Amino acid sequence: MTSPSDAGLQAERTGLAWSRTSLGFVGNAALLAVRELSHAEVTLALVPACLALVIAIATAVYGRHRTRVLRHGPLPDPLAARRAVGLLGWSVVVLAVLSGLALIA
């Protein structure tokens, strides 16, 4: 049950969650890049690091958009954006597979 003092906090919590997720992808990109750049040569193993960085940027941009939508005006119907969230979810699956392959190689 929400209290009147919680009004407006949903948008803030949503923004913080998207920011935290984006920061996690930046960390993943940095770790993968450091691992590969420590070698003398640049290989295809940098692809997951670049993908993680692209996902981090997309997550930050989309999170900012969702926070703005929740703060201003009436709530959208449906509340969850199925296409964008699904696309980000599948990109995370692809990133996990590519990262696993890069770590094995």
GROMACS .gro file of N, CA and C in nm:
model
  315
    1MET      N    1   0.084  -0.117   0.000
    1MET     CA    2   0.000   0.000   0.000
    1MET      C    3   0.089   0.124   0.000
    2THR      N    4   0.056   0.219  -0.082
    2THR     CA    5   0.136   0.341  -0.089
    2THR      C    6   0.073   0.451  -0.006
    3SER      N    7   0.157   0.532   0.048
    3SER     CA    8   0.108   0.645   0.127
    3SER      C    9   0.116   0.771   0.042
    4PRO      N   10   0.048   0.877   0.082
    4PRO     CA   11   0.056   1.002   0.006
    4PRO      C   12   0.198   1.057  -0.002
    5SER      N   13   0.282   1.024   0.093
    5SER     CA   14   0.420   1.074   0.088
    5SER      C   15   0.502   1.004  -0.019
    6ASP      N   16   0.453   0.890  -0.073
    6ASP     CA   17   0.523   0.818  -0.179
    6ASP      C   18   0.495   0.874  -0.318
    7ALA      N   19   0.406   0.972  -0.327
    7ALA     CA   20   0.369   1.027  -0.457
    7ALA      C   21   0.492   1.085  -0.526
    8GLY      N   22   0.514   1.043  -0.648
    8GLY     CA   23   0.627   1.093  -0.725
    8GLY      C   24   0.754   1.013  -0.709
    9LEU      N   25   0.758   0.923  -0.613
    9LEU     CA   26   0.880   0.846  -0.591
    9LEU      C   27   0.895   0.731  -0.690
   10GLN      N   28   0.785   0.692  -0.756
   10GLN     CA   29   0.794   0.583  -0.853
   10GLN      C   30   0.887   0.622  -0.967
   11ALA      N   31   0.875   0.743  -1.015
   11ALA     CA   32   0.962   0.789  -1.125
   11ALA      C   33   1.107   0.793  -1.080
   12GLU      N   34   1.131   0.836  -0.957
   12GLU     CA   35   1.269   0.841  -0.907
   12GLU      C   36   1.328   0.702  -0.893
   13ARG      N   37   1.252   0.609  -0.839
   13ARG     CA   38   1.300   0.471  -0.826
   13ARG      C   39   1.325   0.409  -0.963
   14THR      N   40   1.238   0.437  -1.059
   14THR     CA   41   1.256   0.385  -1.194
   14THR      C   42   1.383   0.441  -1.255
   15GLY      N   43   1.405   0.570  -1.241
   15GLY     CA   44   1.527   0.632  -1.293
   15GLY      C   45   1.652   0.575  -1.231
   16LEU      N   46   1.648   0.553  -1.101
   16LEU     CA   47   1.765   0.495  -1.033
   16LEU      C   48   1.790   0.352  -1.079
   17ALA      N   49   1.685   0.276  -1.101
   17ALA     CA   50   1.702   0.137  -1.148
   17ALA      C   51   1.764   0.134  -1.287
   18TRP      N   52   1.716   0.218  -1.376
   18TRP     CA   53   1.773   0.222  -1.511
   18TRP      C   54   1.917   0.270  -1.507
   19SER      N   55   1.948   0.368  -1.422
   19SER     CA   56   2.086   0.417  -1.410
   19SER      C   57   2.178   0.307  -1.357
   20ARG      N   58   2.131   0.235  -1.258
   20ARG     CA   59   2.210   0.125  -1.201
   20ARG      C   60   2.235   0.016  -1.305
   21THR      N   61   2.135  -0.015  -1.385
   21THR     CA   62   2.150  -0.114  -1.490
   21THR      C   63   2.251  -0.067  -1.594
   22SER      N   64   2.240   0.058  -1.634
   22SER     CA   65   2.334   0.114  -1.731
   22SER      C   66   2.476   0.113  -1.677
   23LEU      N   67   2.492   0.146  -1.551
   23LEU     CA   68   2.625   0.145  -1.488
   23LEU      C   69   2.683   0.003  -1.486
   24GLY      N   70   2.599  -0.097  -1.467
   24GLY     CA   71   2.644  -0.235  -1.472
   24GLY      C   72   2.698  -0.272  -1.609
   25PHE      N   73   2.631  -0.225  -1.713
   25PHE     CA   74   2.679  -0.252  -1.849
   25PHE      C   75   2.810  -0.180  -1.878
   26VAL      N   76   2.825  -0.059  -1.826
   26VAL     CA   77   2.952   0.013  -1.842
   26VAL      C   78   3.065  -0.063  -1.773
   27GLY      N   79   3.036  -0.115  -1.655
   27GLY     CA   80   3.136  -0.196  -1.583
   27GLY      C   81   3.174  -0.320  -1.661
   28ASN      N   82   3.072  -0.386  -1.719
   28ASN     CA   83   3.098  -0.504  -1.801
   28ASN      C   84   3.184  -0.466  -1.921
   29ALA      N   85   3.153  -0.358  -1.987
   29ALA     CA   86   3.232  -0.313  -2.103
   29ALA      C   87   3.375  -0.283  -2.062
   30ALA      N   88   3.392  -0.217  -1.949
   30ALA     CA   89   3.527  -0.183  -1.904
   30ALA      C   90   3.608  -0.308  -1.871
   31LEU      N   91   3.548  -0.402  -1.802
   31LEU     CA   92   3.621  -0.525  -1.767
   31LEU      C   93   3.660  -0.605  -1.891
   32LEU      N   94   3.567  -0.616  -1.986
   32LEU     CA   95   3.600  -0.689  -2.108
   32LEU      C   96   3.707  -0.616  -2.189
   33ALA      N   97   3.699  -0.485  -2.196
   33ALA     CA   98   3.797  -0.408  -2.272
   33ALA      C   99   3.935  -0.416  -2.207
   34VAL      N  100   3.942  -0.404  -2.076
   34VAL     CA  101   4.071  -0.412  -2.006
   34VAL      C  102   4.133  -0.549  -2.027
   35ARG      N  103   4.051  -0.652  -2.020
   35ARG     CA  104   4.101  -0.788  -2.040
   35ARG      C  105   4.163  -0.803  -2.178
   36GLU      N  106   4.098  -0.749  -2.280
   36GLU     CA  107   4.148  -0.766  -2.416
   36GLU      C  108   4.258  -0.667  -2.451
   37LEU      N  109   4.252  -0.547  -2.397
   37LEU     CA  110   4.354  -0.447  -2.428
   37LEU      C  111   4.484  -0.472  -2.354
   38SER      N  112   4.482  -0.562  -2.256
   38SER     CA  113   4.605  -0.597  -2.185
   38SER      C  114   4.697  -0.680  -2.275
   39HIS      N  115   4.640  -0.739  -2.380
   39HIS     CA  116   4.721  -0.811  -2.477
   39HIS      C  117   4.778  -0.711  -2.576
   40ALA      N  118   4.877  -0.753  -2.650
   40ALA     CA  119   4.944  -0.662  -2.745
   40ALA      C  120   4.862  -0.639  -2.871
   41GLU      N  121   4.764  -0.723  -2.898
   41GLU     CA  122   4.690  -0.711  -3.023
   41GLU      C  123   4.541  -0.690  -2.997
   42VAL      N  124   4.477  -0.628  -3.093
   42VAL     CA  125   4.333  -0.607  -3.086
   42VAL      C  126   4.266  -0.721  -3.160
   43THR      N  127   4.171  -0.786  -3.093
   43THR     CA  128   4.104  -0.902  -3.152
   43THR      C  129   3.954  -0.880  -3.158
   44LEU      N  130   3.885  -0.979  -3.213
   44LEU     CA  131   3.739  -0.972  -3.218
   44LEU      C  132   3.675  -0.984  -3.080
   45ALA      N  133   3.754  -1.017  -2.981
   45ALA     CA  134   3.701  -1.028  -2.846
   45ALA      C  135   3.660  -0.892  -2.790
   46LEU      N  136   3.696  -0.784  -2.859
   46LEU     CA  137   3.651  -0.651  -2.817
   46LEU      C  138   3.506  -0.625  -2.856
   47VAL      N  139   3.449  -0.710  -2.942
   47VAL     CA  140   3.311  -0.692  -2.985
   47VAL      C  141   3.215  -0.694  -2.865
   48PRO      N  142   3.226  -0.788  -2.770
   48PRO     CA  143   3.136  -0.783  -2.655
   48PRO      C  144   3.152  -0.655  -2.572
   49ALA      N  145   3.273  -0.604  -2.562
   49ALA     CA  146   3.294  -0.480  -2.487
   49ALA      C  147   3.224  -0.363  -2.556
   50CYS      N  148   3.235  -0.358  -2.688
   50CYS     CA  149   3.167  -0.252  -2.764
   50CYS      C  150   3.015  -0.268  -2.755
   51LEU      N  151   2.967  -0.391  -2.763
   51LEU     CA  152   2.824  -0.417  -2.751
   51LEU      C  153   2.774  -0.377  -2.613
   52ALA      N  154   2.850  -0.407  -2.510
   52ALA     CA  155   2.811  -0.369  -2.374
   52ALA      C  156   2.803  -0.217  -2.361
   53LEU      N  157   2.894  -0.147  -2.425
   53LEU     CA  158   2.891  -0.001  -2.420
   53LEU      C  159   2.768   0.054  -2.494
   54VAL      N  160   2.737  -0.004  -2.607
   54VAL     CA  161   2.617   0.038  -2.682
   54VAL      C  162   2.491   0.011  -2.601
   55ILE      N  163   2.484  -0.105  -2.537
   55ILE     CA  164   2.368  -0.139  -2.454
   55ILE      C  165   2.359  -0.043  -2.335
   56ALA      N  166   2.473  -0.007  -2.277
   56ALA     CA  167   2.474   0.088  -2.165
   56ALA      C  168   2.417   0.222  -2.207
   57ILE      N  169   2.458   0.270  -2.323
   57ILE     CA  170   2.408   0.399  -2.372
   57ILE      C  171   2.258   0.390  -2.401
   58ALA      N  172   2.216   0.281  -2.468
   58ALA     CA  173   2.074   0.263  -2.498
   58ALA      C  174   1.991   0.254  -2.370
   59THR      N  175   2.043   0.185  -2.271
   59THR     CA  176   1.972   0.171  -2.144
   59THR      C  177   1.960   0.305  -2.073
   60ALA      N  178   2.066   0.384  -2.074
   60ALA     CA  179   2.062   0.515  -2.010
   60ALA      C  180   1.963   0.608  -2.080
   61VAL      N  181   1.966   0.607  -2.213
   61VAL     CA  182   1.874   0.693  -2.288
   61VAL      C  183   1.730   0.650  -2.266
   62TYR      N  184   1.703   0.521  -2.274
   62TYR     CA  185   1.567   0.472  -2.255
   62TYR      C  186   1.521   0.495  -2.110
   63GLY      N  187   1.610   0.474  -2.015
   63GLY     CA  188   1.575   0.498  -1.875
   63GLY      C  189   1.540   0.642  -1.848
   64ARG      N  190   1.614   0.732  -1.911
   64ARG     CA  191   1.583   0.876  -1.895
   64ARG      C  192   1.446   0.907  -1.954
   65HIS      N  193   1.417   0.847  -2.070
   65HIS     CA  194   1.287   0.867  -2.134
   65HIS      C  195   1.174   0.815  -2.045
   66ARG      N  196   1.190   0.693  -1.992
   66ARG     CA  197   1.085   0.634  -1.907
   66ARG      C  198   1.064   0.716  -1.780
   67THR      N  199   1.172   0.766  -1.723
   67THR     CA  200   1.159   0.849  -1.603
   67THR      C  201   1.082   0.976  -1.634
   68ARG      N  202   1.113   1.036  -1.747
   68ARG     CA  203   1.043   1.159  -1.787
   68ARG      C  204   0.895   1.131  -1.811
   69VAL      N  205   0.863   1.019  -1.874
   69VAL     CA  206   0.723   0.983  -1.899
   69VAL      C  207   0.649   0.964  -1.767
   70LEU      N  208   0.712   0.900  -1.670
   70LEU     CA  209   0.645   0.876  -1.542
   70LEU      C  210   0.629   1.004  -1.460
   71ARG      N  211   0.721   1.098  -1.475
   71ARG     CA  212   0.713   1.222  -1.397
   71ARG      C  213   0.608   1.318  -1.450
   72HIS      N  214   0.592   1.321  -1.580
   72HIS     CA  215   0.503   1.420  -1.641
   72HIS      C  216   0.381   1.352  -1.702
   73GLY      N  217   0.270   1.408  -1.673
   73GLY     CA  218   0.148   1.364  -1.737
   73GLY      C  219   0.094   1.234  -1.681
   74PRO      N  220  -0.016   1.189  -1.741
   74PRO     CA  221  -0.076   1.063  -1.696
   74PRO      C  222   0.011   0.943  -1.736
   75LEU      N  223  -0.007   0.836  -1.664
   75LEU     CA  224   0.069   0.715  -1.693
   75LEU      C  225   0.028   0.659  -1.828
   76PRO      N  226   0.126   0.609  -1.905
   76PRO     CA  227   0.093   0.553  -2.036
   76PRO      C  228   0.017   0.422  -2.023
   77ASP      N  229  -0.058   0.387  -2.128
   77ASP     CA  230  -0.129   0.260  -2.130
   77ASP      C  231  -0.084   0.184  -2.252
   78PRO      N  232  -0.023   0.071  -2.246
   78PRO     CA  233   0.014  -0.002  -2.126
   78PRO      C  234   0.133   0.061  -2.057
   79LEU      N  235   0.146   0.035  -1.930
   79LEU     CA  236   0.251   0.097  -1.850
   79LEU      C  237   0.390   0.048  -1.891
   80ALA      N  238   0.403  -0.080  -1.920
   80ALA     CA  239   0.533  -0.135  -1.962
   80ALA      C  240   0.547  -0.125  -2.113
   81ALA      N  241   0.660  -0.075  -2.157
   81ALA     CA  242   0.689  -0.067  -2.301
   81ALA      C  243   0.746  -0.201  -2.344
   82ARG      N  244   0.666  -0.282  -2.405
   82ARG     CA  245   0.705  -0.420  -2.434
   82ARG      C  246   0.816  -0.430  -2.537
   83ARG      N  247   0.811  -0.349  -2.643
   83ARG     CA  248   0.911  -0.361  -2.749
   83ARG      C  249   1.050  -0.322  -2.702
   84ALA      N  250   1.062  -0.206  -2.639
   84ALA     CA  251   1.194  -0.156  -2.598
   84ALA      C  252   1.255  -0.245  -2.490
   85VAL      N  253   1.176  -0.284  -2.394
   85VAL     CA  254   1.227  -0.368  -2.286
   85VAL      C  255   1.264  -0.505  -2.340
   86GLY      N  256   1.184  -0.559  -2.429
   86GLY     CA  257   1.216  -0.688  -2.491
   86GLY      C  258   1.344  -0.681  -2.574
   87LEU      N  259   1.361  -0.572  -2.648
   87LEU     CA  260   1.482  -0.555  -2.728
   87LEU      C  261   1.605  -0.545  -2.639
   88LEU      N  262   1.595  -0.469  -2.530
   88LEU     CA  263   1.708  -0.460  -2.437
   88LEU      C  264   1.735  -0.595  -2.371
   89GLY      N  265   1.629  -0.668  -2.339
   89GLY     CA  266   1.646  -0.800  -2.279
   89GLY      C  267   1.718  -0.897  -2.372
   90TRP      N  268   1.679  -0.900  -2.498
   90TRP     CA  269   1.745  -0.989  -2.593
   90TRP      C  270   1.888  -0.945  -2.621
   91SER      N  271   1.913  -0.814  -2.617
   91SER     CA  272   2.051  -0.768  -2.637
   91SER      C  273   2.139  -0.812  -2.520
   92VAL      N  274   2.082  -0.821  -2.402
   92VAL     CA  275   2.158  -0.871  -2.287
   92VAL      C  276   2.189  -1.019  -2.305
   93VAL      N  277   2.095  -1.096  -2.359
   93VAL     CA  278   2.120  -1.238  -2.384
   93VAL      C  279   2.234  -1.253  -2.486
   94VAL      N  280   2.230  -1.175  -2.593
   94VAL     CA  281   2.336  -1.180  -2.695
   94VAL      C  282   2.470  -1.140  -2.632
   95LEU      N  283   2.468  -1.036  -2.549
   95LEU     CA  284   2.590  -0.993  -2.481
   95LEU      C  285   2.646  -1.103  -2.391
   96ALA      N  286   2.559  -1.172  -2.319
   96ALA     CA  287   2.605  -1.280  -2.232
   96ALA      C  288   2.670  -1.392  -2.313
   97VAL      N  289   2.609  -1.428  -2.424
   97VAL     CA  290   2.666  -1.535  -2.508
   97VAL      C  291   2.800  -1.492  -2.566
   98LEU      N  292   2.806  -1.370  -2.621
   98LEU     CA  293   2.932  -1.322  -2.679
   98LEU      C  294   3.041  -1.305  -2.572
   99SER      N  295   3.002  -1.261  -2.454
   99SER     CA  296   3.101  -1.248  -2.345
   99SER      C  297   3.154  -1.384  -2.304
  100GLY      N  298   3.065  -1.482  -2.296
  100GLY     CA  299   3.109  -1.618  -2.262
  100GLY      C  300   3.203  -1.675  -2.367
  101LEU      N  301   3.171  -1.652  -2.493
  101LEU     CA  302   3.259  -1.699  -2.600
  101LEU      C  303   3.394  -1.627  -2.598
  102ALA      N  304   3.393  -1.499  -2.567
  102ALA     CA  305   3.517  -1.423  -2.560
  102ALA      C  306   3.604  -1.470  -2.444
  103LEU      N  307   3.542  -1.507  -2.333
  103LEU     CA  308   3.619  -1.552  -2.217
  103LEU      C  309   3.675  -1.691  -2.238
  104ILE      N  310   3.605  -1.773  -2.316
  104ILE     CA  311   3.655  -1.908  -2.343
  104ILE      C  312   3.772  -1.904  -2.439
  105ALA      N  313   3.764  -1.816  -2.539
  105ALA     CA  314   3.868  -1.811  -2.643
  105ALA      C  315   3.997  -1.752  -2.592
   0.00000   0.00000   0.00000
